Short mmCIF file of C-alpha atoms in Angstrom, two decimals:
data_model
loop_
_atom_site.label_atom_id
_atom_site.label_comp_id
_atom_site.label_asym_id
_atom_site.label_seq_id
_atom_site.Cartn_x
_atom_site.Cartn_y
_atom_site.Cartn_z
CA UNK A 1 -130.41 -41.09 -101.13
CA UNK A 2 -132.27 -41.43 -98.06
CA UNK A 3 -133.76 -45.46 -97.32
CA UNK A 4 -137.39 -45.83 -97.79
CA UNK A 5 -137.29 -46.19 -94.09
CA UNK A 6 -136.17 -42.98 -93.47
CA UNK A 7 -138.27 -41.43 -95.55
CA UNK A 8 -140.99 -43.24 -93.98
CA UNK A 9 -139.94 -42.12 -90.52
CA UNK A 10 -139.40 -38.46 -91.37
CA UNK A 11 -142.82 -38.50 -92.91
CA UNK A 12 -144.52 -39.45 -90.02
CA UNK A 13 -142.20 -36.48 -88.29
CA UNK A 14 -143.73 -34.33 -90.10
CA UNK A 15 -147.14 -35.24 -91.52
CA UNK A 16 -150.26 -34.08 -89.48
CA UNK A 17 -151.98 -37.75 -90.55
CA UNK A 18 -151.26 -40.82 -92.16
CA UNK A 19 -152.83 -42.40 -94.83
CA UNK A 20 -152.67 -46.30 -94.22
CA UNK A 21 -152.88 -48.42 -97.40
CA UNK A 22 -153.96 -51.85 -95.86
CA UNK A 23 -156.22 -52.08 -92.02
CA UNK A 24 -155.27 -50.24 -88.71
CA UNK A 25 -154.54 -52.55 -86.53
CA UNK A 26 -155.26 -51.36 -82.68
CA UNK A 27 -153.22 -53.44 -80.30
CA UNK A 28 -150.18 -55.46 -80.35
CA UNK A 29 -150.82 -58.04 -77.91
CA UNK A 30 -151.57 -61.85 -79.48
CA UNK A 31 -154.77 -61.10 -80.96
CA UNK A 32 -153.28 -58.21 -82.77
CA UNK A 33 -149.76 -60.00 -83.65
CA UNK A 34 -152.31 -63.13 -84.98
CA UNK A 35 -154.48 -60.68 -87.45
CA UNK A 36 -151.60 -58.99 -88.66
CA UNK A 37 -149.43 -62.33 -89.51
CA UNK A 38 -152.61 -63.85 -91.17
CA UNK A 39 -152.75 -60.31 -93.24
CA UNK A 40 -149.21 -60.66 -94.32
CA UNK A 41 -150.05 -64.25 -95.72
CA UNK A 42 -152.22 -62.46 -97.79
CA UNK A 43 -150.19 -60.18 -99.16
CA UNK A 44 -152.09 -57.30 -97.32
CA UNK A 45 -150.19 -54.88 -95.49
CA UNK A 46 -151.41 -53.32 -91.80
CA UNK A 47 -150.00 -50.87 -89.34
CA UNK A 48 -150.27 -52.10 -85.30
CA UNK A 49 -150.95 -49.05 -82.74
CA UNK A 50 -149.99 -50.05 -79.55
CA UNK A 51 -150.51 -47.73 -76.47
CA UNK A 52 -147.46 -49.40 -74.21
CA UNK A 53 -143.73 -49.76 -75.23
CA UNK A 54 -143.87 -53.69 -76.24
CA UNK A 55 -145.60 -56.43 -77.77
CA UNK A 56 -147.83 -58.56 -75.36
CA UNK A 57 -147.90 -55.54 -72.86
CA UNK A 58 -150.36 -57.58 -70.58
CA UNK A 59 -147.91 -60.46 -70.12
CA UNK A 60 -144.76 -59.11 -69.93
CA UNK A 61 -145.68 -55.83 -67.41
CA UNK A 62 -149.29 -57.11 -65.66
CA UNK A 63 -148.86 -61.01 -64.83
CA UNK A 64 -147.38 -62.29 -62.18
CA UNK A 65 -144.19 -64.49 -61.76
CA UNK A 66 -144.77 -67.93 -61.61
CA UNK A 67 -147.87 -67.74 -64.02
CA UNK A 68 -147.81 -70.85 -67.19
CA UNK A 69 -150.62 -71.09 -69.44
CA UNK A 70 -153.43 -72.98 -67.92
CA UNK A 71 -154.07 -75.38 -71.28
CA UNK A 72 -151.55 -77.45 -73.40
CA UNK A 73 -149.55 -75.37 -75.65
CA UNK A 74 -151.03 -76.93 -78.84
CA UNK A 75 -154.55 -74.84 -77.36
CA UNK A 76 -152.67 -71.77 -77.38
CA UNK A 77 -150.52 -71.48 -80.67
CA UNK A 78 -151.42 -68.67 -83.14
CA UNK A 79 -152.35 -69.37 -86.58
CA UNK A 80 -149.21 -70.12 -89.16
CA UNK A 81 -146.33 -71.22 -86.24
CA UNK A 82 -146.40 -73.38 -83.45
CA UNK A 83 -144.62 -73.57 -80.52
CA UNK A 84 -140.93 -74.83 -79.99
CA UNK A 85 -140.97 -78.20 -79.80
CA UNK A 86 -138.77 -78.29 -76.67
CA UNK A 87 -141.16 -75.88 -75.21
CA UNK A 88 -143.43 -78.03 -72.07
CA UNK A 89 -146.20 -78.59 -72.17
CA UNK A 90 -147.31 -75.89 -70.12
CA UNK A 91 -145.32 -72.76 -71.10
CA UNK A 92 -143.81 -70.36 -68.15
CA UNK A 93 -144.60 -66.93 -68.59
CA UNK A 94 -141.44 -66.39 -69.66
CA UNK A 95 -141.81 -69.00 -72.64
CA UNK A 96 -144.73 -67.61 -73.79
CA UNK A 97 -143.09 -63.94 -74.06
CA UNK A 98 -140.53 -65.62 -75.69
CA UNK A 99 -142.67 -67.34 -78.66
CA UNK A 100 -144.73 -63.95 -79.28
CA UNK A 101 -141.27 -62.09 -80.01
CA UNK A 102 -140.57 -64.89 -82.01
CA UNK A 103 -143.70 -64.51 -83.95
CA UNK A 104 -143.61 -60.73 -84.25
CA UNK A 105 -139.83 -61.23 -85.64
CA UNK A 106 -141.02 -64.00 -88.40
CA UNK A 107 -143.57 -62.09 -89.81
CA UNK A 108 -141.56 -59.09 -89.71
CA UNK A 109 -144.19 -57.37 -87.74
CA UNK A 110 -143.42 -54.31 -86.25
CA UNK A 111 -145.92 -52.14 -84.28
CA UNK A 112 -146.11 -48.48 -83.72
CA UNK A 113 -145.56 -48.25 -80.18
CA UNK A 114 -146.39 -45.58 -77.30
CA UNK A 115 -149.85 -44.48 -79.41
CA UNK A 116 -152.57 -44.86 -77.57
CA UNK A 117 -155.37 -44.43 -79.21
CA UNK A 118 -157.50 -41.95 -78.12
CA UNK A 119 -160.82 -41.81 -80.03
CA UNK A 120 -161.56 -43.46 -83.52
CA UNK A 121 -164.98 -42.68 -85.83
CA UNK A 122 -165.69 -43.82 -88.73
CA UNK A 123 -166.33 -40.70 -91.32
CA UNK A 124 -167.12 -40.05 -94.77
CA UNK A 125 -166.23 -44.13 -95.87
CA UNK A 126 -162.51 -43.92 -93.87
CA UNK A 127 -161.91 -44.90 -90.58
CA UNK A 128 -159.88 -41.83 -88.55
CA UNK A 129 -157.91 -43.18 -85.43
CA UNK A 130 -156.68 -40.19 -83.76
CA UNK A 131 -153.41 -41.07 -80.94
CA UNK A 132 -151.70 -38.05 -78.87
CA UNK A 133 -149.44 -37.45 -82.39
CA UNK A 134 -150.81 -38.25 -85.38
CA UNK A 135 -153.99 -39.05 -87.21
CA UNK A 136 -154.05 -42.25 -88.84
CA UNK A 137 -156.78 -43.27 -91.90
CA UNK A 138 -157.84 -46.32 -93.44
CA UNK A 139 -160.55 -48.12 -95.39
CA UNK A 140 -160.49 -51.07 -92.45
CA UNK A 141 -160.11 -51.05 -88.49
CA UNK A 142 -159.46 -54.13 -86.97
CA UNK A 143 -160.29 -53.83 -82.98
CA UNK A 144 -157.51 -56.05 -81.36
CA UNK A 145 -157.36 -55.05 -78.02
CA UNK A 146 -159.23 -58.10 -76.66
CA UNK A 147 -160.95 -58.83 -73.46
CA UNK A 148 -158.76 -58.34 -71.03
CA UNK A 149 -157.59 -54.32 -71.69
CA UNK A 150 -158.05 -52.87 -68.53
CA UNK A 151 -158.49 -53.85 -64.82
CA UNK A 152 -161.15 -53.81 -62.91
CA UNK A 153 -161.45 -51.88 -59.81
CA UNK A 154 -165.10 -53.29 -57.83
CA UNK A 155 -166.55 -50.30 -55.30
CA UNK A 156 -166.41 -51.50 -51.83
CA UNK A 157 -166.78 -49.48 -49.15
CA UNK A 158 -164.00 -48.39 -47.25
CA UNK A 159 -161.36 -48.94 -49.75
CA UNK A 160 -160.03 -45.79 -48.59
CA UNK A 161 -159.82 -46.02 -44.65
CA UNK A 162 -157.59 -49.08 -45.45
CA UNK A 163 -153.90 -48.56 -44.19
CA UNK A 164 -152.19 -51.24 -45.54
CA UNK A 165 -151.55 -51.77 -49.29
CA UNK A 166 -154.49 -52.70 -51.68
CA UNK A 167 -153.34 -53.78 -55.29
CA UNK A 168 -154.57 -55.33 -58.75
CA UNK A 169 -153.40 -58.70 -59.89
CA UNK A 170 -152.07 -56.69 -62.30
CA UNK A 171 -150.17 -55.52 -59.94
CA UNK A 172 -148.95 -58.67 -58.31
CA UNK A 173 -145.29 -60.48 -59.03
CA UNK A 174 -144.87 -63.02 -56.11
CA UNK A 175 -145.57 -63.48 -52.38
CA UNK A 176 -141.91 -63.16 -51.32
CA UNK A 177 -143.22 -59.20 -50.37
CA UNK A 178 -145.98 -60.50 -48.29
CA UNK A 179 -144.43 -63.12 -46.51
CA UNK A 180 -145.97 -63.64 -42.76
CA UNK A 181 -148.98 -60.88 -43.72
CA UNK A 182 -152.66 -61.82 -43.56
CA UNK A 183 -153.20 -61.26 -47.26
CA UNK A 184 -157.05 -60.75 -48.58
CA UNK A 185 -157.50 -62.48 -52.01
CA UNK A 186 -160.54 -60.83 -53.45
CA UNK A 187 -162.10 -63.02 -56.50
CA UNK A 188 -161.77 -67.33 -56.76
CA UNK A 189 -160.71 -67.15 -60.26
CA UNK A 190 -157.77 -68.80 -62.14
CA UNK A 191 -156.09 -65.88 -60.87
CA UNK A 192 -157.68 -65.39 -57.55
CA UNK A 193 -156.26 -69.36 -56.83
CA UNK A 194 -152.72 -68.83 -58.06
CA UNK A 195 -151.87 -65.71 -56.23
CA UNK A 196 -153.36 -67.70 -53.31
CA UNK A 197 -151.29 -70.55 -53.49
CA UNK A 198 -148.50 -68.58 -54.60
CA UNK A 199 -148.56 -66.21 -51.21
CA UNK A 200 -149.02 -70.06 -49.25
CA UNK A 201 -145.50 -70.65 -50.57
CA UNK A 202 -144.43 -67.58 -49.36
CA UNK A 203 -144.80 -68.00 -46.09
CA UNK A 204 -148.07 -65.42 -46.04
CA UNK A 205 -151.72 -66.13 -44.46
CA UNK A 206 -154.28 -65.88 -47.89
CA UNK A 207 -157.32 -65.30 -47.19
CA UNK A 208 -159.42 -65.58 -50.13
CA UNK A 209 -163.04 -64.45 -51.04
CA UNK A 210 -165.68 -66.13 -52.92
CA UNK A 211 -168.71 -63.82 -53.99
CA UNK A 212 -170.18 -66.02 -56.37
CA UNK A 213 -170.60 -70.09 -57.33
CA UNK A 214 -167.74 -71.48 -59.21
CA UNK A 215 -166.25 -74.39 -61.17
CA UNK A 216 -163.12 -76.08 -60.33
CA UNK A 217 -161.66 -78.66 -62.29
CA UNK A 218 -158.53 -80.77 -62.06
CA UNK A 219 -156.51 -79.36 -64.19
CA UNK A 220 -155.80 -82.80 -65.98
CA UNK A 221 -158.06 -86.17 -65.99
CA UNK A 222 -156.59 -89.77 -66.41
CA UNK A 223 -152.85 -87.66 -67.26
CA UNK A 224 -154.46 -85.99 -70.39
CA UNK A 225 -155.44 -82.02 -70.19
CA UNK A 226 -159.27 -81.94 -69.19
CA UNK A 227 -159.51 -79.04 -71.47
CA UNK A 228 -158.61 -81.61 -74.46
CA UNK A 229 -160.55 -84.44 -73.41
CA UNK A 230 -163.77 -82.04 -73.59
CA UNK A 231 -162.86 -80.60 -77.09
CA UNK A 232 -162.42 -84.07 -78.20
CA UNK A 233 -165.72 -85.32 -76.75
CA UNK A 234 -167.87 -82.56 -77.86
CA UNK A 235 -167.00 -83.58 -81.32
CA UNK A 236 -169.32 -86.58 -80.32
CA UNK A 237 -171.36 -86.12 -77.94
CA UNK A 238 -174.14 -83.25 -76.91
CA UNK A 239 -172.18 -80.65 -74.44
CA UNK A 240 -174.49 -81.17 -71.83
CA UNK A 241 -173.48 -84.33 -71.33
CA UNK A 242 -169.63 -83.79 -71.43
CA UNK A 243 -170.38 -81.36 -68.73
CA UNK A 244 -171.65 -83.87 -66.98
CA UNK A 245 -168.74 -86.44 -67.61
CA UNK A 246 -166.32 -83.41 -66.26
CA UNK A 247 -168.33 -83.11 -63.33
CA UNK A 248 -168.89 -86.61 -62.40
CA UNK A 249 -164.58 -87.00 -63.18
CA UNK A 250 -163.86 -83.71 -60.95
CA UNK A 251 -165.94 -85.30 -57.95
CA UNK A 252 -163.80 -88.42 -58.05
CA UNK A 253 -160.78 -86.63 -58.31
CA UNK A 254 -161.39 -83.48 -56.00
CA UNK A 255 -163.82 -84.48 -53.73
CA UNK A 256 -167.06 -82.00 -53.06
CA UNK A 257 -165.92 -78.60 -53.07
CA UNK A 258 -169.37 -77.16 -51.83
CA UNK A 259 -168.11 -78.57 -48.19
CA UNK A 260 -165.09 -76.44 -49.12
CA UNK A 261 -167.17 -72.89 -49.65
CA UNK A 262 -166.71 -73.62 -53.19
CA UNK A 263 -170.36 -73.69 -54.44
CA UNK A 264 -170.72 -75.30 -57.66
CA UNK A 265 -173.45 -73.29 -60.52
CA UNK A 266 -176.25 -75.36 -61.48
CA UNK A 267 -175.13 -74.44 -65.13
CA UNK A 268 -172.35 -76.82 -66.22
CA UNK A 269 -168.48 -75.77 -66.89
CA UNK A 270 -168.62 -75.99 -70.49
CA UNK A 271 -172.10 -74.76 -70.65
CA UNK A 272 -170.89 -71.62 -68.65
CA UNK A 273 -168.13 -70.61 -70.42
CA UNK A 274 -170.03 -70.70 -73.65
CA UNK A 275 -172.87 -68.42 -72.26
CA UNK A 276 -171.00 -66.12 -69.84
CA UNK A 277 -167.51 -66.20 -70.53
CA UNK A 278 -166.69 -67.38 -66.98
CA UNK A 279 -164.04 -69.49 -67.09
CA UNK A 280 -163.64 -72.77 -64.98
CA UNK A 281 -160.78 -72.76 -62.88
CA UNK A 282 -158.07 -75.42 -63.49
CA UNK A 283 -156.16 -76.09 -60.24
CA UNK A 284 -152.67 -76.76 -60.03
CA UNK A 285 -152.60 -77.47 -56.28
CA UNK A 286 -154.51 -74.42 -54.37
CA UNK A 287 -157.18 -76.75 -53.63
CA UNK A 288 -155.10 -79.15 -51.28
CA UNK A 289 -154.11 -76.04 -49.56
CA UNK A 290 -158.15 -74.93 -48.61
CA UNK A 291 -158.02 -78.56 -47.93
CA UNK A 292 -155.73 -78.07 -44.93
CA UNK A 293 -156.93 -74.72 -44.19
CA UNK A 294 -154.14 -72.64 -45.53
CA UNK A 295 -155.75 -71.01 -47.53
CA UNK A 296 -159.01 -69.59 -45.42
CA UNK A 297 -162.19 -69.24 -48.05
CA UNK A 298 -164.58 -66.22 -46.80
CA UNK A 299 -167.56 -64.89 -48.18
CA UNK A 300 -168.80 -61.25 -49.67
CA UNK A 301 -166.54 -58.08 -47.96
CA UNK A 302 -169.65 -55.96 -46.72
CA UNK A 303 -166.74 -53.16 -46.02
CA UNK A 304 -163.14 -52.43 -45.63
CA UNK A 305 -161.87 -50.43 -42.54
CA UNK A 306 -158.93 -48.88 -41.71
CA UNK A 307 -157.12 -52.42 -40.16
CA UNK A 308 -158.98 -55.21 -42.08
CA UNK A 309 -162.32 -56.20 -43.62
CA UNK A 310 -165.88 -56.94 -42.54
CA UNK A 311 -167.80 -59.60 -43.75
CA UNK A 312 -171.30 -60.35 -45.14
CA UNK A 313 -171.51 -62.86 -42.22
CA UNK A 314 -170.86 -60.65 -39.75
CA UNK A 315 -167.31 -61.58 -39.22
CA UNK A 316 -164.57 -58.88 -39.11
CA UNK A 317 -160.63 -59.63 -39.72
CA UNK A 318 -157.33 -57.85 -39.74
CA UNK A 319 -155.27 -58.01 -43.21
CA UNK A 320 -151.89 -55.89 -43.76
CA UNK A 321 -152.85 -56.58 -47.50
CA UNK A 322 -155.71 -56.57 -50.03
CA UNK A 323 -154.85 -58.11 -54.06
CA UNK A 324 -157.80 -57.68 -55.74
CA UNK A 325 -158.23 -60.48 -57.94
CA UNK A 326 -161.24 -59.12 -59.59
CA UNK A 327 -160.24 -59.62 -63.36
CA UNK A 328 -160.13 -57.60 -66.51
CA UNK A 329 -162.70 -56.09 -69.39
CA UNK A 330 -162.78 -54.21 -72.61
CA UNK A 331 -162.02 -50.71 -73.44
CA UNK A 332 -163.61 -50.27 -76.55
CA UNK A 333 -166.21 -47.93 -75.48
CA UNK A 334 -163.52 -45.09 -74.19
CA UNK A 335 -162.01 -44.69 -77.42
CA UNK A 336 -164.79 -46.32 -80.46
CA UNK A 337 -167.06 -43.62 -80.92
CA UNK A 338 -170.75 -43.78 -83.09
CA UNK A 339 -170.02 -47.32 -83.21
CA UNK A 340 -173.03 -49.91 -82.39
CA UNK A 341 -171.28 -52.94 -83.19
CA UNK A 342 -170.07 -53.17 -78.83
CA UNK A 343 -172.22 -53.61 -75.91
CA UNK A 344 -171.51 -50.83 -73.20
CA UNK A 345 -169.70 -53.65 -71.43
CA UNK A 346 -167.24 -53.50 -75.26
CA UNK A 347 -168.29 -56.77 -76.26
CA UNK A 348 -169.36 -57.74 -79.82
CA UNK A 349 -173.40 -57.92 -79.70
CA UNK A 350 -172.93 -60.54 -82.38
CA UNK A 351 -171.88 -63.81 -80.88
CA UNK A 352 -169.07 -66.33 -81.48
CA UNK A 353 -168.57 -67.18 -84.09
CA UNK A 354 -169.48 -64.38 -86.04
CA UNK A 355 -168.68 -61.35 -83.85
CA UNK A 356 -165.52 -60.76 -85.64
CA UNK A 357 -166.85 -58.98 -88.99
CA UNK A 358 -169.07 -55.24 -88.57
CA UNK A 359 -169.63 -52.93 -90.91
CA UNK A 360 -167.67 -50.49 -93.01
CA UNK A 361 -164.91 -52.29 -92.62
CA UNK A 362 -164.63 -52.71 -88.80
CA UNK A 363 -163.28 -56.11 -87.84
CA UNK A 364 -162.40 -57.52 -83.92
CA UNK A 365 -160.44 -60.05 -83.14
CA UNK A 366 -159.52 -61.47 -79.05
CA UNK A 367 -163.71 -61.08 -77.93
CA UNK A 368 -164.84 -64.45 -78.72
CA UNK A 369 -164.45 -65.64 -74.88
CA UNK A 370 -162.92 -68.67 -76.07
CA UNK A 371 -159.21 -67.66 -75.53
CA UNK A 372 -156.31 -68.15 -77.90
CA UNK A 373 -158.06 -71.03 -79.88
CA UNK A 374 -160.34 -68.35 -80.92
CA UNK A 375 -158.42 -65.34 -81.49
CA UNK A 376 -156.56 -67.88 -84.31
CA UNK A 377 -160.13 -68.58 -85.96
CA UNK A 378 -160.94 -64.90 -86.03
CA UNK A 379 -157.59 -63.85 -87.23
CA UNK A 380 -157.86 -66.34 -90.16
CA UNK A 381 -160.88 -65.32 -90.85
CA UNK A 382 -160.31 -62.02 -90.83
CA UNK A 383 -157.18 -61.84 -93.37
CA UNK A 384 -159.31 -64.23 -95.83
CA UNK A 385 -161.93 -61.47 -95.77
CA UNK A 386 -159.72 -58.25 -96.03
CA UNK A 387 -157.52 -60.34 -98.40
CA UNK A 388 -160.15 -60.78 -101.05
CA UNK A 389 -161.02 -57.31 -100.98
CA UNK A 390 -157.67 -56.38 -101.28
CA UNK A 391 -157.19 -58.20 -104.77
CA UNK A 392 -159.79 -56.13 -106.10
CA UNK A 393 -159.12 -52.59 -105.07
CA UNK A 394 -155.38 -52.25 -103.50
CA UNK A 395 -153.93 -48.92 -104.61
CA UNK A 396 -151.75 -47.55 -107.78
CA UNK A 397 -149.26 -46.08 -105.83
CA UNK A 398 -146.71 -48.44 -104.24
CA UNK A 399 -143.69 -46.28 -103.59
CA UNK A 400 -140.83 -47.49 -101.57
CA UNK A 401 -143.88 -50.58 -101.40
CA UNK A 402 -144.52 -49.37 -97.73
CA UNK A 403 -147.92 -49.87 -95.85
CA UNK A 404 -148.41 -46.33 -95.75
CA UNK A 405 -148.69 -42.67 -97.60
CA UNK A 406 -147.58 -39.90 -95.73
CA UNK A 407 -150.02 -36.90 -95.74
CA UNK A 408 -149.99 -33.68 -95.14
CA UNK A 409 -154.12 -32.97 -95.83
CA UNK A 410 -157.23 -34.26 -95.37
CA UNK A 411 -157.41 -36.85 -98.50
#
C-alpha cells in the first residue's frame, strides 16, 4: 500500500488543481517560513509556493559574500525559536542561512518549490493561484513575498553604450573580480556602503553615488547596538526626540558627514524609516574610507557612455564597472490580480500595524518596512487569526491527515 506521501505526490502528477485545506502560502523566504511555523502552532495546515529551488532564495543566491545582519540577532529571530546561542552577535550570511534551514526543518516545513506563481484572483469565495503546472485553491492567501522580491533596474541614459560590465547587487559576491578597476557604486544605501568598502579591500577604486540626502549612523553607541538603544528609548520618550539623541550621538561619534557629500534629511532617522521605509545606514567602517578618500562620493549620473559616466556637475569619468546598488521592491502587482488591497508600488495601502489582514481571506506578511521584528508580529498575528477560524470550520475529510485534496474538477 502506497505511503500517504506517495499518494500525495502522484496526485499532484496527475490532478489539473489542488484543493488546499488550510492558506496558500506564496513565498518561502523568512516571512513565509515565519507565517507558516506560527500556522503549525495552531494546528492549521498551509502549503508554501516558492518560485526558486530553496528556502531564503534572496540570501542564499542574491547577497553578497561578506554580508552579516546589520542589527543584533535578538532583532532578527522569527517568532517560536531563537538563534543559537553560540551564534555572534552579528550573524554572517552564512549563519543566517543556516538558522532558516534550521527553522524550516523544526517545523517540518516543506515548500513546493520551482512554482512561480503566475497570476492569482480571488473567485466565487476561493482564492485560485495558478503556477506553470497546477492550479492551487484555498479559502485563505497569505502574500509572503515581502519587500524586497525583485531588483530594481533605474533608466539612465546610456546604459547601453557602456562597454564594461554593469550589474545588480544582486548580482554582486566580492571585489576580488574587480580588483584595480574604477568601480561605479550607484545608490549610498546599507548596500551601496558595503559593496563599497568591500571593493576598497579588494584592491578596486569605488566610486560611489549619492542622489539623494541620507542618514548614517554608527552602527553601535557607547558598545550597545544603536538600533536597541532607540527601541528601548522610544518606550519612554516621544520619537522625535530619540531622533534627536541619535543625531546629536552620531555627530560626536562620526563627525559631520554633510562636509563628506553625505547630506543629512531634515526628517529624523527614526522618523524616516517610519514614514518612508528608508532605512538609515549603519556603518561598519565605509565611512573612514570616504574619510581618506578611498572611497570617492559623486553626485547624480546625468548619462552613461560607452567608457564611463557623466555627471550632474558636469564632471565626466572612466569606470571598467557599474554595480547598481539601487535596491529592491514588491511584485505583487505582476501576479495579484482584481486585488485593491496593494498600491501600484505592491505595498499594503493600510499601514503598519494593520496592513497584514484584507479581505476574503487575503493576509501579507514581510511589508511592514520594519524588517524581521515585524514580519514576527505579522506572522503571529496572522496564525491567531486564521487559527480561530480554523476551529470553527476545518473540513470532514482528513485522509492520510495531509494539507491538501487532490482534484481532478473545478470544486
Amino acid at each position: 500500500m502506497d505511503s500517504c506521501k506517495e499518494q500525495e505526490q502522484q496526485g499532484f502528477n496527475q490532478a489539473k488543481f489542488v484543493k488546499v485545506l488550510g492558506p496558500i502560502i506564496v513565498g518561502a523566504g523568512p516571512s513565509g517560513l515565519a507565517v507558516a511555523a506560527c500556522l503549525s502552532q495552531q494546528g492549521v495546515p498551509s502549503l508554501i509556493l516558492e518560485k526558486n529551488d530553496c528556502i531564503a532564495s534572496l540570501w542564499q543566491q542574491k547577497t553578497y559574500d561578506r554580508l552579516k545582519l546589520h542589527l543584533p540577532k535578538q532583532f532578527c529571530e522569527l517568532p517560536l525559536r531563537g538563534f543559537p546561542d553560540d551564534f555572534p552577535k552579528y550573524p554572517t550570511k552564512g549563519q543566517f542561512i543556516s538558522y532558516m534551514e534550521s527553522y524550516a526543518s523544526h517545523f517540518r516545513i516543506q515548500p513546493k518549490f520551482n512554482q512561480a506563481v503566475k497570476t492569482t484572483e480571488f473567485d466565487h469565495g476561493v482564492w485560485r493561484v495558478q503556477t506553470e503546472d497546477l492550479e492551487y485553491h484555498s479559502r485563505w492567501l497569505i502574500v509572503a513575498t515581502g519587500e524586497n522580491a525583485e531588483p530594481v533596474i533605474p533608466d539612465i541614459v546610456g546604459y547601453d553604450k557602456f562597454k564594461g560590465n554593469i550589474l545588480h547587487t544582486s548580482e554582486y559576491k566580492s571585489g576580488s573580480k574587480f580588483k584595480n578597476q574604477r568601480v561605479l557604486v550607484v545608490g549610498c544605501g546599507n548596500s551601496g556602503m558595503e559593496v563599497s568598502l568591500d571593493l576598497c579591500r579588494h584592491n578596486a577604486i569605488p566610486h560611489m553615488v549619492v542622489r539623494n540626502t541620507v542618514h548614517v549612523l554608527p552602527r553601535e553607541m557607547f558598545g550597545m547596538s544603536t538600533f536597541g538603544i532607540a527601541m528601548a528609548l522610544l518606550k519612554w520618550l516621544p520619537l522625535r526626540l530619540v531622533d534627536k539623541f541619535l543625531l546629536l550621538v552620531a555627530n560626536l561619534i562620526l563627525g559631520s558627514t554633510d562636509q563628506l557629500g553625505l547630506k543629512r534629511p531634515k526628517t529624523g532617522p527614526i522618523e524616516l524609516k517610519n514614514v518612508t521605509g528608508k532605512t538609515p545606514v549603519l556603518d561598519v567602517g565605509a565611512l573612514s574610507q570616504i574619510k581618506s578618500g578611498k572611497i570617492k562620493v559623486m553626485e547624480g549620473v546625468k548619462e552613461v557612455t560607452k567608457n564611463g559616466v557623466k555627471f550632474m556637475n558636469g564632471q565626466e569619468k572612466k569606470f571598467e564597472s557599474i554595480i547598481l546598488a539601487t535596491g529592491y521592491k514588491s511584485n505583487v502587482p505582476t501576479w495579484l490580480k482584481g486585488c485593491d488591497f496593494f498600491t501600484k508600488d505592491g505595498m499594503p495601502k493600510t499601514p503598519f500595524p494593520n496592513g497584514w489582514k484584507g479581505e476574503n481571506g487575503l493576509y501579507t506578511v514581510g511589508f511592514t518596512r520594519r524588517g524581521l521584528l515585524g514580519t514576527a508580529s505579522d506572522a503571529v498575528k496572522i496564525a491567531q487569526d486564521i487559527g480561530d477560524q480554523w476551529k470553527t470550520i476545518k473540513g470532514n475529510d482528513k485522509s492520510c491527515n495531509s494539507h491538501v485534496i487532490i482534484l481532478g474538477k473545478p470544486w
